[in-house]
Coordinates of C-alpha atoms and ligand atoms in Angstrom, one line a residue:
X1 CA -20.4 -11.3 14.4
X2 CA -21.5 -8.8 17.3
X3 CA -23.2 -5.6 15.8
X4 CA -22.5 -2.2 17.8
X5 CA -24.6 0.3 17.3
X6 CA -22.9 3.8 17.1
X7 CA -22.8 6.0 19.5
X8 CA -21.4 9.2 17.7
X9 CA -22.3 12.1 17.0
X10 CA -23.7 13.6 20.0
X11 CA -27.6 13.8 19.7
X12 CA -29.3 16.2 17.7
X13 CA -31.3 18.9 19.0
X14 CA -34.8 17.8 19.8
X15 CA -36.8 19.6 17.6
X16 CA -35.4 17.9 14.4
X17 CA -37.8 15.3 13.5
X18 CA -35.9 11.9 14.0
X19 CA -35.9 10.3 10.7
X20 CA -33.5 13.5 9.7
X21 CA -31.0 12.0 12.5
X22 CA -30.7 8.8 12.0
X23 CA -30.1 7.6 7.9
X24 CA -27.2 9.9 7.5
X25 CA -24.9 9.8 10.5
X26 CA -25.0 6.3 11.8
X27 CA -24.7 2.8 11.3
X28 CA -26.6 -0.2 12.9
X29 CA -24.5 -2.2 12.5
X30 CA -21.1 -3.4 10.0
X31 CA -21.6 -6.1 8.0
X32 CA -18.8 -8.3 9.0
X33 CA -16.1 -9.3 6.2
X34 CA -16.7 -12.9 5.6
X35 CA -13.8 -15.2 6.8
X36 CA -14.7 -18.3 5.4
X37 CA -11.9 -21.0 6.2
X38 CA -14.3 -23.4 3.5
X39 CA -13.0 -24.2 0.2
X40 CA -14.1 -21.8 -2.8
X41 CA -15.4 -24.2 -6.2
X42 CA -12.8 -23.5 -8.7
X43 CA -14.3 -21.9 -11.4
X44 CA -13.5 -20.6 -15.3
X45 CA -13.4 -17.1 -15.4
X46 CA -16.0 -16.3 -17.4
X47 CA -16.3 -13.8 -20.6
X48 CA -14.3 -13.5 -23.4
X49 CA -12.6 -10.9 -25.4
X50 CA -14.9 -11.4 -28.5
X51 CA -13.1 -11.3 -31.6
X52 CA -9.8 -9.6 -32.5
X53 CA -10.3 -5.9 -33.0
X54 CA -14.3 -6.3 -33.1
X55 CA -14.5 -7.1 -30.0
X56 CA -12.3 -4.3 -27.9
X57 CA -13.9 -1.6 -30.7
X58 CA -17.3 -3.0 -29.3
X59 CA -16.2 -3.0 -25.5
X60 CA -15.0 0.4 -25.7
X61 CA -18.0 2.4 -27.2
X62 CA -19.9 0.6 -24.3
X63 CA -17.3 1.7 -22.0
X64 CA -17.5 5.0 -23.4
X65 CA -20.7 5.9 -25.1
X66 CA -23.5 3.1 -24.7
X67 CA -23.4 2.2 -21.2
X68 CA -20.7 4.4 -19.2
X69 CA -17.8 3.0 -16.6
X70 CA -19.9 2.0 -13.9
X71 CA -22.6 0.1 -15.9
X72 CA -19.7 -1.5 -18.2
X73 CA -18.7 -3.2 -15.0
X74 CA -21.5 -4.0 -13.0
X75 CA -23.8 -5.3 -16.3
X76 CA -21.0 -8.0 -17.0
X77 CA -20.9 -9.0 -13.2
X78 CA -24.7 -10.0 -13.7
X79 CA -24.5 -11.5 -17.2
X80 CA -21.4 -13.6 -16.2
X81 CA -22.7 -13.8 -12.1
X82 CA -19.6 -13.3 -10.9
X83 CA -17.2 -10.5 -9.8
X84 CA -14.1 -11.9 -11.8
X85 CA -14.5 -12.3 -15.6
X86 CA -12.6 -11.5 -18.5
X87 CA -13.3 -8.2 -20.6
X88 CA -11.4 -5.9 -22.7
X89 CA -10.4 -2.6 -20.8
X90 CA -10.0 0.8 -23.8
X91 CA -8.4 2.5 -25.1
X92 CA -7.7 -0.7 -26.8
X93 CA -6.4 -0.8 -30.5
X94 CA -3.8 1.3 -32.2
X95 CA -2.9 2.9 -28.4
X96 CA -2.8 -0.2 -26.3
X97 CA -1.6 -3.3 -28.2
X98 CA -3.3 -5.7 -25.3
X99 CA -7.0 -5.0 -23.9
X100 CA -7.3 -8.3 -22.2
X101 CA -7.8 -8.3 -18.5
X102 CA -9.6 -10.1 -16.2
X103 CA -11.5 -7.8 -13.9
X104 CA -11.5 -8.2 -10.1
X105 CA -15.0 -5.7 -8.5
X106 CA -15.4 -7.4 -5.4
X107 CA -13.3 -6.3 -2.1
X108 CA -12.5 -9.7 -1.6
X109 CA -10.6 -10.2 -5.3
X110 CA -9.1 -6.7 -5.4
X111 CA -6.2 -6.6 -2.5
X112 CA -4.2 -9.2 -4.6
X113 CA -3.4 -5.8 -6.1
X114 CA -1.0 -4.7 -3.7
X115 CA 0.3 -7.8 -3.1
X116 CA 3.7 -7.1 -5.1
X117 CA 5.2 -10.6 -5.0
X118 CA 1.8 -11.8 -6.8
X119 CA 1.7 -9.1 -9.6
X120 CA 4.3 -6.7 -11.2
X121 CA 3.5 -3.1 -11.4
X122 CA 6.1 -2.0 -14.1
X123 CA 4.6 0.2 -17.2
X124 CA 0.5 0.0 -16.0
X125 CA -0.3 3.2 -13.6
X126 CA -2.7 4.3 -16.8
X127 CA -3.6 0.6 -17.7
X128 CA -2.8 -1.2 -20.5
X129 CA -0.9 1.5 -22.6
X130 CA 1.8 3.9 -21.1
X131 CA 1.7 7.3 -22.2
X132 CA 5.6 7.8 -24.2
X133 CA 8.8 8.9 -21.8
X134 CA 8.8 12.5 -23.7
X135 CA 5.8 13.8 -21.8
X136 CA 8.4 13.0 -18.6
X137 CA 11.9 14.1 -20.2
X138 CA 12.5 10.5 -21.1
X139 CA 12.3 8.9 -17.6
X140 CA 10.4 6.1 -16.7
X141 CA 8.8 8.0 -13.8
X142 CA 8.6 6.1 -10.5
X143 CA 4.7 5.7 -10.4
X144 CA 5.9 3.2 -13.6
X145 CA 8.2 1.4 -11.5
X146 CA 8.1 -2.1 -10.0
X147 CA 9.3 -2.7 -6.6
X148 CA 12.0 -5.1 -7.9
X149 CA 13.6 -2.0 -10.5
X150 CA 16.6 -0.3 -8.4
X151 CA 15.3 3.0 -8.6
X152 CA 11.9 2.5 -7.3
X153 CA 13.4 2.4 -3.9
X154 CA 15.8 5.0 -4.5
X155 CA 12.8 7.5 -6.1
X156 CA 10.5 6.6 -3.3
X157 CA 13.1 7.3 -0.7
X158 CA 13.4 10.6 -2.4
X159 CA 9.9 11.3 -2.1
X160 CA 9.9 10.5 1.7
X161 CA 12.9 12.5 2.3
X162 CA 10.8 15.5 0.4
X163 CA 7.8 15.3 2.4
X164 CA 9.2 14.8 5.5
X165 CA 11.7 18.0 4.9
X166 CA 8.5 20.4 4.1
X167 CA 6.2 18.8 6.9
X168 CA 5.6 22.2 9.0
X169 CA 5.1 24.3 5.8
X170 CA 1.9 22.0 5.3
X171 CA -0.8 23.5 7.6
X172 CA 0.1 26.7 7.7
X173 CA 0.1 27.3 4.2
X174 CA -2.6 25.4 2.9
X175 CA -4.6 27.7 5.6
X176 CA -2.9 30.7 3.7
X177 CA -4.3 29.1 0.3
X178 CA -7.7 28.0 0.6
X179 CA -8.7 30.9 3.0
X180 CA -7.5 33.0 -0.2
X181 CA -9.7 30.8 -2.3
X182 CA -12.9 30.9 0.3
X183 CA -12.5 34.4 0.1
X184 CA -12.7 34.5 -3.4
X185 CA -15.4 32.6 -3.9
X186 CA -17.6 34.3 -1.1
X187 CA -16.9 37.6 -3.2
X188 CA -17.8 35.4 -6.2
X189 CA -21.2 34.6 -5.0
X190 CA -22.1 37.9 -3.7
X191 CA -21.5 39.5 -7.1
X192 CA -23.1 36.5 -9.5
X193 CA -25.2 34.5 -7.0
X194 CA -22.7 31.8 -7.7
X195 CA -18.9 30.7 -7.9
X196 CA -17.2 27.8 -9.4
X197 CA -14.8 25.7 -7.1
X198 CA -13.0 23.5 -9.3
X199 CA -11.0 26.7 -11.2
X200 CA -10.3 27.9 -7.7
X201 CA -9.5 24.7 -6.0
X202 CA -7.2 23.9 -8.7
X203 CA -5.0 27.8 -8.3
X204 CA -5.2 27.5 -4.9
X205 CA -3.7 23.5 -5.0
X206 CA -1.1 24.8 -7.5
X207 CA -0.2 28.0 -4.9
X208 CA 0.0 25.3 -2.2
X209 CA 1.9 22.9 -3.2
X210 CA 4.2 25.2 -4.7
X211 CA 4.5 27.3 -1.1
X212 CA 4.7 24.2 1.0
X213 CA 6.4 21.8 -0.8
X214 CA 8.9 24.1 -2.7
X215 CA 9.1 27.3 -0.4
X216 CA 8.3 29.9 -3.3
X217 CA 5.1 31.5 -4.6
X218 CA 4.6 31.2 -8.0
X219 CA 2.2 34.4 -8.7
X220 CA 5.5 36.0 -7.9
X221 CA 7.8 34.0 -10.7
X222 CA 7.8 33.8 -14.4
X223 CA 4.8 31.2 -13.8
X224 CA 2.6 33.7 -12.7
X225 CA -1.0 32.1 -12.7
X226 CA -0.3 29.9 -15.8
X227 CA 1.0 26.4 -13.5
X228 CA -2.9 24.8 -13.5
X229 CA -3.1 25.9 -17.4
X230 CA -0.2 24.3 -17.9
X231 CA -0.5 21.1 -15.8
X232 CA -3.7 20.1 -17.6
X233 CA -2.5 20.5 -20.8
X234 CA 0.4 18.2 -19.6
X235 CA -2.3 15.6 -17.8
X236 CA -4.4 15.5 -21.5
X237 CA -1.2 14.3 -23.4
X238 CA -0.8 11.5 -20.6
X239 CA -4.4 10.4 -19.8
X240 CA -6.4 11.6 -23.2
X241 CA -6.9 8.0 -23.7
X242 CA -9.1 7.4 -21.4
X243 CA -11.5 10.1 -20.8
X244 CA -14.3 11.9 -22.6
X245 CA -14.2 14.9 -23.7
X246 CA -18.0 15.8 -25.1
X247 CA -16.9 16.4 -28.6
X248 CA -18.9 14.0 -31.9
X249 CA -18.1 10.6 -30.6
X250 CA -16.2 9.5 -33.9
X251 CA -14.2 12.3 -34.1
X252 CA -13.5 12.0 -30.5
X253 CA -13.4 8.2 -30.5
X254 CA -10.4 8.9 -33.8
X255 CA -8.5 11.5 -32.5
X256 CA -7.9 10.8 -28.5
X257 CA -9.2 7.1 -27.9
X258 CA -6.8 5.5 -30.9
X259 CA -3.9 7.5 -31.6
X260 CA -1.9 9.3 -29.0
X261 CA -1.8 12.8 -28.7
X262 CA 2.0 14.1 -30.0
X263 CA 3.8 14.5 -27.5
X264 CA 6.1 17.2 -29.1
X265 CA 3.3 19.6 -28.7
X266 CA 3.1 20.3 -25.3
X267 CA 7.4 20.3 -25.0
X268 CA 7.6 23.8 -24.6
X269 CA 4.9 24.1 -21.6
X270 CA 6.5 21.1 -20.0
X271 CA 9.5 22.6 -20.2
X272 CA 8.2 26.2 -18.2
X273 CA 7.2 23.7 -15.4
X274 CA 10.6 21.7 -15.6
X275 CA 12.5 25.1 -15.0
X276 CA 10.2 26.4 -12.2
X277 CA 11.1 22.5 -10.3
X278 CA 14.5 22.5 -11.3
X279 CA 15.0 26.1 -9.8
X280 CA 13.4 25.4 -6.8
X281 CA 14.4 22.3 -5.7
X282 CA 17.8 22.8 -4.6
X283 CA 18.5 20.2 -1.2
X284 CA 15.9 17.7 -2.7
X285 CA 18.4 17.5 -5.7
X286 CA 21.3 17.4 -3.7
X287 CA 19.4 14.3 -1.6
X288 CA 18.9 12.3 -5.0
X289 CA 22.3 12.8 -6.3
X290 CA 23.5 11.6 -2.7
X291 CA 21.2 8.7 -3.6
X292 CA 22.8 8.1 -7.0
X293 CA 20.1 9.9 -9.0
X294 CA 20.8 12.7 -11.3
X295 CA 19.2 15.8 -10.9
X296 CA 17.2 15.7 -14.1
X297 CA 15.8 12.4 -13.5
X298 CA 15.1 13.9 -9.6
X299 CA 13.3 17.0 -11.3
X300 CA 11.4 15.1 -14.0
X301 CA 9.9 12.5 -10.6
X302 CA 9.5 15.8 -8.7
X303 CA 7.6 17.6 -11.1
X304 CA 5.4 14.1 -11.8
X305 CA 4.5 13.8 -8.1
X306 CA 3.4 17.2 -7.8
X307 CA 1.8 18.0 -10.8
X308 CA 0.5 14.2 -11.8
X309 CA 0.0 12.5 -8.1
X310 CA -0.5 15.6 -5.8
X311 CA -2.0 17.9 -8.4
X312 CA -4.1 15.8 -10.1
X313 CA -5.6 13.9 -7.1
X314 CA -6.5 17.4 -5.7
X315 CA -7.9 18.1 -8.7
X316 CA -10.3 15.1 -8.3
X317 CA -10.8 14.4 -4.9
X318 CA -11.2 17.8 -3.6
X319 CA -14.2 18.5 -6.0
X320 CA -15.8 15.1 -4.7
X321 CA -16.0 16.1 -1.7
X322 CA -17.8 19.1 -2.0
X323 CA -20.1 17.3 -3.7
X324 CA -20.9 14.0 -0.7
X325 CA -20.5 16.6 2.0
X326 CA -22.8 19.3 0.0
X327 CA -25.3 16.7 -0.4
X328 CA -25.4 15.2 3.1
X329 CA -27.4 18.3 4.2
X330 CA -27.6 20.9 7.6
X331 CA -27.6 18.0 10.1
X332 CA -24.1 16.7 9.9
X333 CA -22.9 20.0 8.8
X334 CA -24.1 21.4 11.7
X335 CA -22.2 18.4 13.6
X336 CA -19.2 19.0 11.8
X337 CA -19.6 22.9 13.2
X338 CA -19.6 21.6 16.6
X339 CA -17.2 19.1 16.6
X340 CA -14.5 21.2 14.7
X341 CA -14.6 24.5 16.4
X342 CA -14.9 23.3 20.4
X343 CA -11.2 21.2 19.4
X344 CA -9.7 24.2 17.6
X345 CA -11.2 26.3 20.5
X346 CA -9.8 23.9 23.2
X347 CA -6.3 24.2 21.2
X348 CA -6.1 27.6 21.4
X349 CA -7.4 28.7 18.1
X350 CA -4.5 26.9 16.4
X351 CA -5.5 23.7 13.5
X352 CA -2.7 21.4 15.0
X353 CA -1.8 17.8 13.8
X354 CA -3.0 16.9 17.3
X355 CA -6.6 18.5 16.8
X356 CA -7.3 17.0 14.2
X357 CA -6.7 13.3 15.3
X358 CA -9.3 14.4 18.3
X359 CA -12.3 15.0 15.5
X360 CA -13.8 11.7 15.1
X361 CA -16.9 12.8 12.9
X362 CA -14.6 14.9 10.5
X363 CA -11.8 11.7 9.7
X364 CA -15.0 9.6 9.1
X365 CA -15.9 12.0 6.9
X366 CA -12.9 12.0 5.0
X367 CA -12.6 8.5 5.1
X368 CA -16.3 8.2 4.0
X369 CA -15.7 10.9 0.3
X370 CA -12.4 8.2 -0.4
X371 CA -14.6 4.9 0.4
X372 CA -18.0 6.3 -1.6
X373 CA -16.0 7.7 -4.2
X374 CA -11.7 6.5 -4.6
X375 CA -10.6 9.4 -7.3
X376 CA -8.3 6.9 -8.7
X377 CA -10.4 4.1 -9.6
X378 CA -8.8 1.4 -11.7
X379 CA -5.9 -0.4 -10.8
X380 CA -3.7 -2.7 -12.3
X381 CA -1.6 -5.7 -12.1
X382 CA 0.4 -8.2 -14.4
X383 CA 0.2 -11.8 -12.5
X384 CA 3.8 -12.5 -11.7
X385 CA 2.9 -16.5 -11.8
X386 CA -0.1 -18.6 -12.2
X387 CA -2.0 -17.5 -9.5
X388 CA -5.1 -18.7 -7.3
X389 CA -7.9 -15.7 -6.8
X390 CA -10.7 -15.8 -4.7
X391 CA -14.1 -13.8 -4.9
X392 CA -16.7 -14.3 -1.7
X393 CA -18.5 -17.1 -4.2
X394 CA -15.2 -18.8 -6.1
X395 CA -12.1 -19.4 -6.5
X396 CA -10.5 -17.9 -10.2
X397 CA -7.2 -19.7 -11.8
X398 CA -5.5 -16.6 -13.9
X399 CA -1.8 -17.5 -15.5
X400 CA 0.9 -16.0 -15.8
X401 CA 1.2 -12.8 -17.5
X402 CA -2.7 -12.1 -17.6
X403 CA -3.5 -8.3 -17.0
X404 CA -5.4 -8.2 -14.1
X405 CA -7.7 -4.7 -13.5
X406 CA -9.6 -4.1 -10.3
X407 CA -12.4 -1.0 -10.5
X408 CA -12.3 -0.2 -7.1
X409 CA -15.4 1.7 -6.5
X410 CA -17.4 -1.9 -7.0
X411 CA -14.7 -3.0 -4.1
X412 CA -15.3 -0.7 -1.7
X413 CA -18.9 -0.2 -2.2
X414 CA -18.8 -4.0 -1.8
X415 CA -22.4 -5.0 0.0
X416 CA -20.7 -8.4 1.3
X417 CA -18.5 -6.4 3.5
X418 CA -20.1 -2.3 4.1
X419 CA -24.1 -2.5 5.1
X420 CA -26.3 0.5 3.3
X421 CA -22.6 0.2 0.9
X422 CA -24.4 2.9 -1.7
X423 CA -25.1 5.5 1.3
X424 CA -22.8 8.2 2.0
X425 CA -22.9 8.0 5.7
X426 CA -21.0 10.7 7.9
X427 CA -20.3 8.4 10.7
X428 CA -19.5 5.1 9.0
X429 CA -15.6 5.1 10.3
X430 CA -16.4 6.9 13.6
X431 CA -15.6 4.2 17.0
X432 CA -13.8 1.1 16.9
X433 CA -16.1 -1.3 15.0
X434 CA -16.0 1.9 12.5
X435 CA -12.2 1.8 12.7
X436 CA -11.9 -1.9 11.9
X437 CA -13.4 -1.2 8.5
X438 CA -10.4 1.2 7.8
X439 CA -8.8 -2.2 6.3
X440 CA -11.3 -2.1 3.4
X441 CA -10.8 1.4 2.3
X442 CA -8.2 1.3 -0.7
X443 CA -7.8 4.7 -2.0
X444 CA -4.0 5.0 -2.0
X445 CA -3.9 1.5 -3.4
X446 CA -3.2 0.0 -0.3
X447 CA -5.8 -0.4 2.7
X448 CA -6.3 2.4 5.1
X449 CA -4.3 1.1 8.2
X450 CA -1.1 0.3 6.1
X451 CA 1.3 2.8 5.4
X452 CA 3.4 3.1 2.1
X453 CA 6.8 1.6 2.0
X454 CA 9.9 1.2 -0.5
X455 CA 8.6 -2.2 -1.1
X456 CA 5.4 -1.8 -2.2
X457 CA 3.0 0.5 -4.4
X458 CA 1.2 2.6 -2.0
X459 CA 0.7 6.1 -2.4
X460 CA 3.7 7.9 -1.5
X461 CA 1.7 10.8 -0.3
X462 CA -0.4 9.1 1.6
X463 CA -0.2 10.9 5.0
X464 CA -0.2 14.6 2.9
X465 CA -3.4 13.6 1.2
X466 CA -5.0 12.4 4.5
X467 CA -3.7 15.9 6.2
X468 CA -5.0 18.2 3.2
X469 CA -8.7 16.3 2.8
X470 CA -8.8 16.9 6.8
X471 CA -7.7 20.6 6.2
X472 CA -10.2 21.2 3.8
X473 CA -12.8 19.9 6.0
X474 CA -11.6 21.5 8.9
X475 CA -11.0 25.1 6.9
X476 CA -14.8 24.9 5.3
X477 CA -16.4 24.3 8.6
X478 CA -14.2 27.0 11.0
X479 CA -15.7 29.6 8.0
X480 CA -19.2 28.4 7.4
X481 CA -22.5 27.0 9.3
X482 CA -23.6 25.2 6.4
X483 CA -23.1 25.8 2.4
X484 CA -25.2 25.0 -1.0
X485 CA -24.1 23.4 -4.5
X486 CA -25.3 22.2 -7.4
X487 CA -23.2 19.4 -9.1
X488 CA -22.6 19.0 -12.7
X489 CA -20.0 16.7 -14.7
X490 CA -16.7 16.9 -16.5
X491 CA -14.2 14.6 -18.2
X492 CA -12.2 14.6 -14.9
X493 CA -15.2 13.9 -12.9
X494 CA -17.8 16.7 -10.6
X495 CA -18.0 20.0 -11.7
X496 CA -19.4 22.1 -8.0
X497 CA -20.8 25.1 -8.5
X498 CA -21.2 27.0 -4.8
X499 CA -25.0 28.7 -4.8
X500 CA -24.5 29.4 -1.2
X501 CA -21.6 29.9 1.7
X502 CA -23.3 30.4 5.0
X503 CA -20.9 32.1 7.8
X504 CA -19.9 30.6 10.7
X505 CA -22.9 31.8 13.7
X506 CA -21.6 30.2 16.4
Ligands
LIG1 C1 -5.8 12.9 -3.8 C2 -4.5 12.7 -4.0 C3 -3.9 11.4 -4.4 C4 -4.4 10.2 -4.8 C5 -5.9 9.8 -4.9 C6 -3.4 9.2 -5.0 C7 -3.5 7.9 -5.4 C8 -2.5 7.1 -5.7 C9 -2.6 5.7 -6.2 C10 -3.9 5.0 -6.4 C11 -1.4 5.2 -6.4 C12 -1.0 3.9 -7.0 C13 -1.2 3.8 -8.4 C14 -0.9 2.4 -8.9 O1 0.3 2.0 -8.9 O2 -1.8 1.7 -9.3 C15 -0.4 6.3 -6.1 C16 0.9 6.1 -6.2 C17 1.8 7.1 -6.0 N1 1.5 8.4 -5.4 FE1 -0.3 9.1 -4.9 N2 -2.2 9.9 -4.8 C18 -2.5 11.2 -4.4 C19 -1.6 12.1 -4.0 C20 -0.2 12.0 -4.0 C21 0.7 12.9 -3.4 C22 0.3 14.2 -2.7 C23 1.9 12.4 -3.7 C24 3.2 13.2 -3.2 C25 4.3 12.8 -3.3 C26 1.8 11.2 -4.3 C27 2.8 10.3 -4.8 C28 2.6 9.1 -5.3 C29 3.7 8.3 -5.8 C30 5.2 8.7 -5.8 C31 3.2 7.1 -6.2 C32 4.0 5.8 -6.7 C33 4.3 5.0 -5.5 C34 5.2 3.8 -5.9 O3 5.6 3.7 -7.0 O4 5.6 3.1 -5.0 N3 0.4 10.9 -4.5 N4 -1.1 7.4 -5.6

C-alpha cells in the first residue's frame, strides 16, 4: 500500500533544531491493515487454566502483584506465540465462579467484540463477576444488558433522548466548569508551587454533568461538594474486585479480591445520589415511563450513566490526557496554541461545534490519548455459538459459551496495523490516510467511524465524550502557552500533579 507522508502541522519555526520537529508530530507513513484473502492454519488455542483453584490464585497474584496487567498479557503472547490463548482473568475464586477466557490482544482478534450476533453481552461489563443489583436499586442496569433483552433498546433510547434534550447546555457549561477549575488550580500553584488535577477534575466533572445534563448546580442543593465523595465510594463497592489499592497484599488480596464488599454499606450514600437524580430528572422520567419504564428503574440507569459511564470515564480519561499531552513537550503545545486560537478567533471568540471540527491537530490529539491509552481497557464477550477467530497469524476455533476477553490496549497499540504503535504521536489521525485509521481506534467499544445504536454495545455517550475530551483540549490551550507535570499512579490509573501553568502570550 501507498505511504503519504503528512503534511500537518504547519512547519515549525526555523530556529528549532529539526529532530525536535519531526518524532512527535508526524507520521511517515501508516502501516497498512493486512487484508489477507489467504487461508489462516487452524490452530489450538494455546494455554491452559492450570489446575482448579491453584491455577486462577496463581494467575491473579501475577496479574496483580508479580508481573502487573500489561506484562500478564504480553508475557503469555510470547510464551504461547500467539495473540489468542487461554488464561484465567481475577478476581477469580469466591467472587467470580468462572476465570476462564480466552484472550483476544491483537486488533485483528478483538472487533468480534462488538459483533453482537457472535457474542452476548448480558452480565460481563466488569468481566467475569457482576457486582450484586443492590449497589443499582435492584436493576440490572442497561450497561448489563444484551441487545436481544427488551429493555436494552428501550434504556438506550432513553439515554439518546437525554443527551440529545441537554445538547446546548454542553459547551457552555463545561466552559463555566473547568475555567472554575483552571482558576483554581493556577491559584493552587502560586500558593504551593503545585496543584493536583485529579481532585479538581473530578468536582469540576461532577458540577458539569450535573449543570448540563440535569440543569441544577449541586454546590447549591443538599449535595453540596459531597457528589465525587460519594460517587467513589459507590464505584469501590462495584469495581473493588479488580483494582489495587496499596494496602499488605494478603490482606488486600482477602478482603477486596475474594469476597465482595457488602453492599448494604454504602445504601445510605447511594441513596443521597438517588434523591438528587430522582429530583431532577423530571421530563427524562416522564420520556421513560412513555417508553414503558418506571421511574425508578429510569433514575437507577440515570444515575449509572452519569456517575458509572460519564463520571467514571472522566475520572480516567481526563487525567490521561494531561499526562500524553504534558509529556509531548513545547513543540506541539505550541502547535496546538496556534491552531486553536486562529479558529476560535476566526469564530468570533465563540468555542462552536463547528470550530472545533476545523482543528485537525487538536481531534488527532484526542484521538491519539484514546488510541495510546483506551480508559476502559478489557472487554468482554460470551461466544453466542461455536465460532471461527482470526489473529493476523491463525485462525482460533472457540465454542460455545467460552468467555472471551479482549485487553484492548495490546489492540490498538497493535504494530501489524499503527507504525511507531508505542509513540504518542500528535498528528497520527491528522489527513485522510490519518482518518482511515479512525476504524482501528476502539475506545467506546466500537471503532471510531461507527456510531452507537439500539442494536449494539457502543458507548452511548459517545459523541459527549468526543465533545468534552475536545473541550478540555480546546479550554487548556485558549488559557495557556505551554504547562508542566509530573505523573504519579493510583488504583484508577495517573495521578497529575501541575508544577507549572504557563499563560496564554499570544
Ligand atoms: C470517558 C468516558 C467514557 C468511556 C471511556 C466510555 C466507555 C464505554 C465502553 C467501553 C462501553 C462498553 C462496555 C462494554 O459493554 O464492554 C460503554 C458503554 C456505555 N456507555 Fe460509555 N463511556 C464513557 C462515557 C459515557 C457517557 C458520557 C455516557 C452517557 C450517557 C455513557 C453511557 C454508556 C452506556 C449507557 C453504555 C452501555 C451501552 C449499551 O448497553 O448499549 N458512557 N462506554
Amino acid at each position: 500500500m501507498a505511504t503519504t507522508p503528512l503534511t500537518f502541522p504547519p512547519p515549525l519555526p526555523s530556529h528549532r533544531p529539526s529532530s525536535l520537529r519531526r518524532p512527535v508530530l508526524t507520521l511517515a507513513s501508516e502501516r497498512p491493515y493486512p487484508s489477507s484473502q489467504e487461508l489462516l492454519p487452524l490452530r489450538k488455542i494455546p494455554g491452559n487454566y492450570g489446575l482448579p483453584l491453584i491455577g486462577p490464585l496463581r494467575d491473579r497474584h501475577d496479574y496483580f502483584y508479580n508481573q502487573g496487567r500489561d506484562e500478564y498479557f504480553k508475557s503469555r503472547v510470547l510464551k504461547h506465540r500467539s495473540t489468542v490463548y487461554r488464561t484465567n482473568l481475577p478476581p477469580g475464586p469466591f467472587i467470580a465462579p468462572n476465570p476462564r477466557v480466552v484472550a483476544l490482544l491483537d486488533g485483528k482478534s478483538f472487533p468480534v467484540l462488538f459483533d453482537v450476533t457472535k457474542v452476548e453481552k448480558k452480565d460481563l461489563f466488569t468481566g467475569t463477576f457482576m457486582p450484586s443489583t443492590e449497589l443499582t436499586g435492584g436493576y440490572r442496569v442497561l450497561s448489563y444488558l444484551d441487545p436481544s433483552e427488551p429493555n436494552h433498546g428501550k434504556l438506550k433510547k432513553l439515554m439518546f433522548f437525554h443527551l440529545q434534550s441537554r445538547r446546548d447546555h454542553v459547551i457552555p457549561e463545561f466552559r463555566s466548569a473547568y475555567s472554575k477549575m483552571f482558576d483554581f488550580l493556577e491559584d493552587e500553584i502560586v500558593s504551593d508551587g503545585k496543584a493536583a488535577f485529579c481532585p479538581a477534575n473530578e468536582q469540576a466533572a461532577f458540577n458539569f454533568l450535573a449543570r448540563s445534563l440535569y440543569g441544577v448546580n449541586p454546590e447549591e442543593l443538599k449535595l453540596g461538594l459531597e457528589g465525587p465523595k460519594l460517587i467513589r465510594k459507590w464505584l469501590l463497592f462495584q469495581i473493588a474486585p479488580l483494582l489495587i489499592l496499596g494496602l499488605p497484599k494478603p490482606l488486600e488480596d482477602l478482603a477486596i479480591h475474594t469476597f465482595r464488599l457488602p453492599a448494604f454499606l454504602i445504601k445510605k450514600d447511594y441513596n443521597l445520589l438517588y434523591d438528587f437524580f430522582y429530583y431532577n430528572s423530571g421530563p427524562v422520567l416522564d420520556f421513560a415511563e412513555q417508553l414503558g419504564i418506571s421511574r425508578e428503574e429510569a433514575c437507577h440507569n440515570l444515575l449509572f450513566a452519569t456517575c458509572f459511564n460519564s463520571f467514571g470515564g472522566m475520572r480516567i480519561l481526563f487525567p490521561n490526557m494531561m499526562k500524553w499531552i504534558g509529556r509531548v513537550g513545547l513543540v506541539v503545545h505550541t502547535c496546538l496554541a496556534r491552531e486553536i486560537r486562529s479558529v476560535v478567533r476566526a469564530s468570533g471568540g465563540d468555542v462552536t461545534l463547528a470550530a472545533l471540527e476545523q482543528m485537525p491537530l487538536m481531534k488527532s490529539v484526542v484521538y491519539e490519548c484514546l488510541r495510546i491509552e483506551p480508559p476502559v481497557p478489557l472487554q468482554y464477550g460470551k461466544a453466542k455459538r461455536d465460532l471461527l477467530i482470526e489473529s493476523h497469524d491463525a485462525a482460533f476455533q472457540v465454542k460455545e459459551g467460552e468467555m472471551l476477553v479482549g485487553y484492548q490496549p495490546m489492540a490498538t497499540k497493535d504494530p501489524r496495523i499503527f507504525h511507531r504503535a508505542e509513540e504518542f504521536v500528535a498528528g497520527r489521525f491528522v489527513g485522510e490516510e490519518g482518518e482511515r485509521m479512525l476504524r482501528h481506534v476502539l475506545w467506546s467499544n466500537g471503532p471510531e467511524d461507527k456510531s452507537p445504536n439500539f442494536g449494539n454495545k457502543q458507548c452511548a455517550g459517545k459523541d459527549l465524550v468526543m465533545l468534552v475530551a475536545r473541550l478540555l483540549v480546546v479550554e487548556l490551550f485558549l488559557r495557556y502557552d505551554s504547562f508542566d507535570i509530573d505523573v504519579g499512579s493510583s488504583p484508577r490509573g495517573a495521578t497529575i500533579t501541575l508544577t507549572s501553568l504557563k499563560k496564554a502570550t499570544f
